[in-house]
Amino acid sequence: MTSVIVVPVLAIDGPSGSGKGTVGQLLAQRLGWHFLDSGALYRALAVAADAASVDLGDKPRLAQLAVDMDIRFVPRGGGDVVDVLLNGQEIGDRLRTEESGRRASILAAVPEVRRALLQKQHSFRQMPGLVADGRDMGSTVFPDAILKVFLTASAEVRAERRYKQLKDKGFDVNLRRLLDEIRERDARDAGREASPLKPASDACILDTSQLDISGVVERIYGLLQQRRPG
Ligand code: DC
C-alpha cells in the first residue's frame, strides 16, 4: 500500500495590519516550518510592473510578468531578516511602501494575475510544513490547510499599528491618511470578484484588537496542537 505524505499548511488570512505577517513568522519559527508571505508576491509584481513600465490596466502583460518573475526570499546571514530578490535584485525597501501595497491591491483584483501566482504559492509547500499568510490562503490557495485562521481588528487599531511600525522604521507618516488607505484597501480587497478577502467557511475567526502579538501566537499554536495528528 502506498501512502501519500501531505505537507501540513497553517493558513493565516486577514486584512492589512491585522498582525498576520508578524504572527505567521513567529509561528513558522516556533514550528520550524517554512513561511509564505503571499502579499510579498503581489507587491513584488507591483514593483516589477513599475520597473517594466507596465500599466496596471494591462492585464495580459501583468499576467505574463507574474509568470516570468523570479522571486526569492533569502534569510540574511541565517538571521531573521529576509532579503527579497526580484530577478536577482534586492527590493525589500520598495516592497514595503504604502504605494506598493496600494498598487498590489489593484493588480491583485485581476483573475489572470491570481492564476499566474497560484503555482508560485504552491511551490512553497514543502516539508516539514508551511505557514502561509495572505487574503485567500484558506479559501483558495490551500483549501486543505489543517488549520485556517482569519485575523481581524478594527480599521482604527490596524491604522495605529501600521503608524507605529512605519514610524519606527523612520518613515514620515500621517495617521489619518493611513486610516483612509486601509479602508480603501479593505474595500477593494473584499469587494473584488476573484478570491475576495473573506474568511473560509471553516476558518477560526480571531479578533486581535485587544490581544498582543504573543497572545495571538499562543492562541493559534494551541488550536494547531489540537488539529495535528499524534
Ligand atoms: O498583505 P499585504 O498588505 O502585503 O498585501 C498587499 C496586497 O496584495 C493586498 O492589499 C491584496 C493583495 N493580496 C491578495 O490579494 N492576496 C493575497 N493572498 C495576498 C495579498
JSON list of N, CA and C and ligand atoms in Angstrom, two decimals, residues 16 20 38-40 42-43 96 101 104-105 108 114 121 134-137 185 189 192, ligand 1:
[
{"chain": "A", "resi": 16, "resn": "SER", "atom": "N", "xyz": [-5.02, 44.07, 5.86]},
{"chain": "A", "resi": 16, "resn": "SER", "atom": "CA", "xyz": [-3.73, 44.67, 6.20]},
{"chain": "A", "resi": 16, "resn": "SER", "atom": "C", "xyz": [-3.74, 45.20, 7.63]},
{"chain": "A", "resi": 20, "resn": "LYS", "atom": "N", "xyz": [-1.10, 39.52, 10.81]},
{"chain": "A", "resi": 20, "resn": "LYS", "atom": "CA", "xyz": [-0.87, 38.15, 10.30]},
{"chain": "A", "resi": 20, "resn": "LYS", "atom": "C", "xyz": [0.57, 37.89, 9.91]},
{"chain": "A", "resi": 38, "resn": "SER", "atom": "N", "xyz": [2.39, 35.78, 1.15]},
{"chain": "A", "resi": 38, "resn": "SER", "atom": "CA", "xyz": [1.88, 35.84, -0.23]},
{"chain": "A", "resi": 38, "resn": "SER", "atom": "C", "xyz": [1.70, 37.28, -0.70]},
{"chain": "A", "resi": 39, "resn": "GLY", "atom": "N", "xyz": [1.45, 38.20, 0.25]},
{"chain": "A", "resi": 39, "resn": "GLY", "atom": "CA", "xyz": [1.32, 39.61, -0.14]},
{"chain": "A", "resi": 39, "resn": "GLY", "atom": "C", "xyz": [2.58, 40.12, -0.81]},
{"chain": "A", "resi": 40, "resn": "ALA", "atom": "N", "xyz": [3.74, 39.55, -0.39]},
{"chain": "A", "resi": 40, "resn": "ALA", "atom": "CA", "xyz": [5.02, 39.99, -0.99]},
{"chain": "A", "resi": 40, "resn": "ALA", "atom": "C", "xyz": [5.07, 39.66, -2.47]},
{"chain": "A", "resi": 42, "resn": "TYR", "atom": "N", "xyz": [2.47, 39.71, -4.56]},
{"chain": "A", "resi": 42, "resn": "TYR", "atom": "CA", "xyz": [1.67, 40.74, -5.24]},
{"chain": "A", "resi": 42, "resn": "TYR", "atom": "C", "xyz": [2.42, 42.08, -5.22]},
{"chain": "A", "resi": 43, "resn": "ARG", "atom": "N", "xyz": [3.08, 42.36, -4.11]},
{"chain": "A", "resi": 43, "resn": "ARG", "atom": "CA", "xyz": [3.87, 43.60, -4.02]},
{"chain": "A", "resi": 43, "resn": "ARG", "atom": "C", "xyz": [5.04, 43.56, -5.00]},
{"chain": "A", "resi": 96, "resn": "ARG", "atom": "N", "xyz": [7.89, 47.28, 0.75]},
{"chain": "A", "resi": 96, "resn": "ARG", "atom": "CA", "xyz": [7.11, 47.56, 1.96]},
{"chain": "A", "resi": 96, "resn": "ARG", "atom": "C", "xyz": [6.44, 48.93, 1.96]},
{"chain": "A", "resi": 101, "resn": "GLY", "atom": "N", "xyz": [1.87, 48.61, -1.67]},
{"chain": "A", "resi": 101, "resn": "GLY", "atom": "CA", "xyz": [0.69, 47.90, -1.15]},
{"chain": "A", "resi": 101, "resn": "GLY", "atom": "C", "xyz": [-0.56, 48.31, -1.91]},
{"chain": "A", "resi": 104, "resn": "ALA", "atom": "N", "xyz": [-0.32, 46.83, -5.36]},
{"chain": "A", "resi": 104, "resn": "ALA", "atom": "CA", "xyz": [-0.50, 45.37, -5.28]},
{"chain": "A", "resi": 104, "resn": "ALA", "atom": "C", "xyz": [-1.99, 45.04, -5.16]},
{"chain": "A", "resi": 105, "resn": "SER", "atom": "N", "xyz": [-2.69, 45.82, -4.38]},
{"chain": "A", "resi": 105, "resn": "SER", "atom": "CA", "xyz": [-4.11, 45.57, -4.18]},
{"chain": "A", "resi": 105, "resn": "SER", "atom": "C", "xyz": [-4.90, 45.77, -5.48]},
{"chain": "A", "resi": 108, "resn": "ALA", "atom": "N", "xyz": [-4.00, 42.78, -7.77]},
{"chain": "A", "resi": 108, "resn": "ALA", "atom": "CA", "xyz": [-4.48, 41.52, -7.19]},
{"chain": "A", "resi": 108, "resn": "ALA", "atom": "C", "xyz": [-5.94, 41.24, -7.56]},
{"chain": "A", "resi": 114, "resn": "ARG", "atom": "N", "xyz": [-3.90, 36.39, -10.50]},
{"chain": "A", "resi": 114, "resn": "ARG", "atom": "CA", "xyz": [-4.06, 35.46, -9.38]},
{"chain": "A", "resi": 114, "resn": "ARG", "atom": "C", "xyz": [-3.77, 34.03, -9.84]},
{"chain": "A", "resi": 121, "resn": "GLN", "atom": "N", "xyz": [2.83, 30.08, -5.40]},
{"chain": "A", "resi": 121, "resn": "GLN", "atom": "CA", "xyz": [2.49, 29.93, -3.98]},
{"chain": "A", "resi": 121, "resn": "GLN", "atom": "C", "xyz": [2.53, 28.46, -3.58]},
{"chain": "A", "resi": 134, "resn": "GLY", "atom": "N", "xyz": [-1.92, 35.65, 4.04]},
{"chain": "A", "resi": 134, "resn": "GLY", "atom": "CA", "xyz": [-2.45, 36.42, 2.91]},
{"chain": "A", "resi": 134, "resn": "GLY", "atom": "C", "xyz": [-3.90, 36.78, 3.07]},
{"chain": "A", "resi": 135, "resn": "ARG", "atom": "N", "xyz": [-4.61, 36.71, 1.94]},
{"chain": "A", "resi": 135, "resn": "ARG", "atom": "CA", "xyz": [-6.05, 37.05, 1.95]},
{"chain": "A", "resi": 135, "resn": "ARG", "atom": "C", "xyz": [-6.91, 35.83, 1.63]},
{"chain": "A", "resi": 136, "resn": "ASP", "atom": "N", "xyz": [-6.33, 34.91, 0.84]},
{"chain": "A", "resi": 136, "resn": "ASP", "atom": "CA", "xyz": [-7.11, 33.77, 0.34]},
{"chain": "A", "resi": 136, "resn": "ASP", "atom": "C", "xyz": [-6.38, 32.45, 0.52]},
{"chain": "A", "resi": 137, "resn": "MET", "atom": "N", "xyz": [-5.50, 32.38, 1.53]},
{"chain": "A", "resi": 137, "resn": "MET", "atom": "CA", "xyz": [-4.73, 31.15, 1.74]},
{"chain": "A", "resi": 137, "resn": "MET", "atom": "C", "xyz": [-5.68, 29.99, 2.08]},
{"chain": "A", "resi": 185, "resn": "ARG", "atom": "N", "xyz": [-8.19, 50.06, 0.90]},
{"chain": "A", "resi": 185, "resn": "ARG", "atom": "CA", "xyz": [-7.63, 48.75, 0.53]},
{"chain": "A", "resi": 185, "resn": "ARG", "atom": "C", "xyz": [-8.57, 47.62, 0.96]},
{"chain": "A", "resi": 189, "resn": "ASP", "atom": "N", "xyz": [-10.01, 44.93, -1.59]},
{"chain": "A", "resi": 189, "resn": "ASP", "atom": "CA", "xyz": [-9.67, 43.51, -1.42]},
{"chain": "A", "resi": 189, "resn": "ASP", "atom": "C", "xyz": [-10.91, 42.66, -1.13]},
{"chain": "A", "resi": 192, "resn": "ARG", "atom": "N", "xyz": [-13.55, 42.66, -4.57]},
{"chain": "A", "resi": 192, "resn": "ARG", "atom": "CA", "xyz": [-13.24, 42.12, -5.90]},
{"chain": "A", "resi": 192, "resn": "ARG", "atom": "C", "xyz": [-13.92, 40.75, -6.08]},
{"chain": "B", "resi": 1, "resn": "DC", "atom": "O1", "xyz": [-0.53, 41.51, 2.85]},
{"chain": "B", "resi": 1, "resn": "DC", "atom": "P1", "xyz": [-0.06, 42.72, 2.05]},
{"chain": "B", "resi": 1, "resn": "DC", "atom": "O2", "xyz": [-0.54, 44.02, 2.62]},
{"chain": "B", "resi": 1, "resn": "DC", "atom": "O3", "xyz": [1.41, 42.72, 1.84]},
{"chain": "B", "resi": 1, "resn": "DC", "atom": "O4", "xyz": [-0.75, 42.55, 0.60]},
{"chain": "B", "resi": 1, "resn": "DC", "atom": "C1", "xyz": [-0.68, 43.55, -0.39]},
{"chain": "B", "resi": 1, "resn": "DC", "atom": "C2", "xyz": [-1.89, 43.42, -1.31]},
{"chain": "B", "resi": 1, "resn": "DC", "atom": "O5", "xyz": [-1.78, 42.21, -2.06]},
{"chain": "B", "resi": 1, "resn": "DC", "atom": "C3", "xyz": [-3.24, 43.35, -0.62]},
{"chain": "B", "resi": 1, "resn": "DC", "atom": "O6", "xyz": [-3.82, 44.63, -0.47]},
{"chain": "B", "resi": 1, "resn": "DC", "atom": "C4", "xyz": [-4.06, 42.49, -1.52]},
{"chain": "B", "resi": 1, "resn": "DC", "atom": "C5", "xyz": [-3.07, 41.63, -2.24]},
{"chain": "B", "resi": 1, "resn": "DC", "atom": "N1", "xyz": [-3.05, 40.25, -1.74]},
{"chain": "B", "resi": 1, "resn": "DC", "atom": "C6", "xyz": [-4.01, 39.39, -2.23]},
{"chain": "B", "resi": 1, "resn": "DC", "atom": "O7", "xyz": [-4.88, 39.81, -2.99]},
{"chain": "B", "resi": 1, "resn": "DC", "atom": "N2", "xyz": [-4.00, 38.08, -1.89]},
{"chain": "B", "resi": 1, "resn": "DC", "atom": "C7", "xyz": [-3.08, 37.61, -1.05]},
{"chain": "B", "resi": 1, "resn": "DC", "atom": "N3", "xyz": [-3.08, 36.31, -0.73]},
{"chain": "B", "resi": 1, "resn": "DC", "atom": "C8", "xyz": [-2.10, 38.48, -0.50]},
{"chain": "B", "resi": 1, "resn": "DC", "atom": "C9", "xyz": [-2.12, 39.81, -0.86]}
]
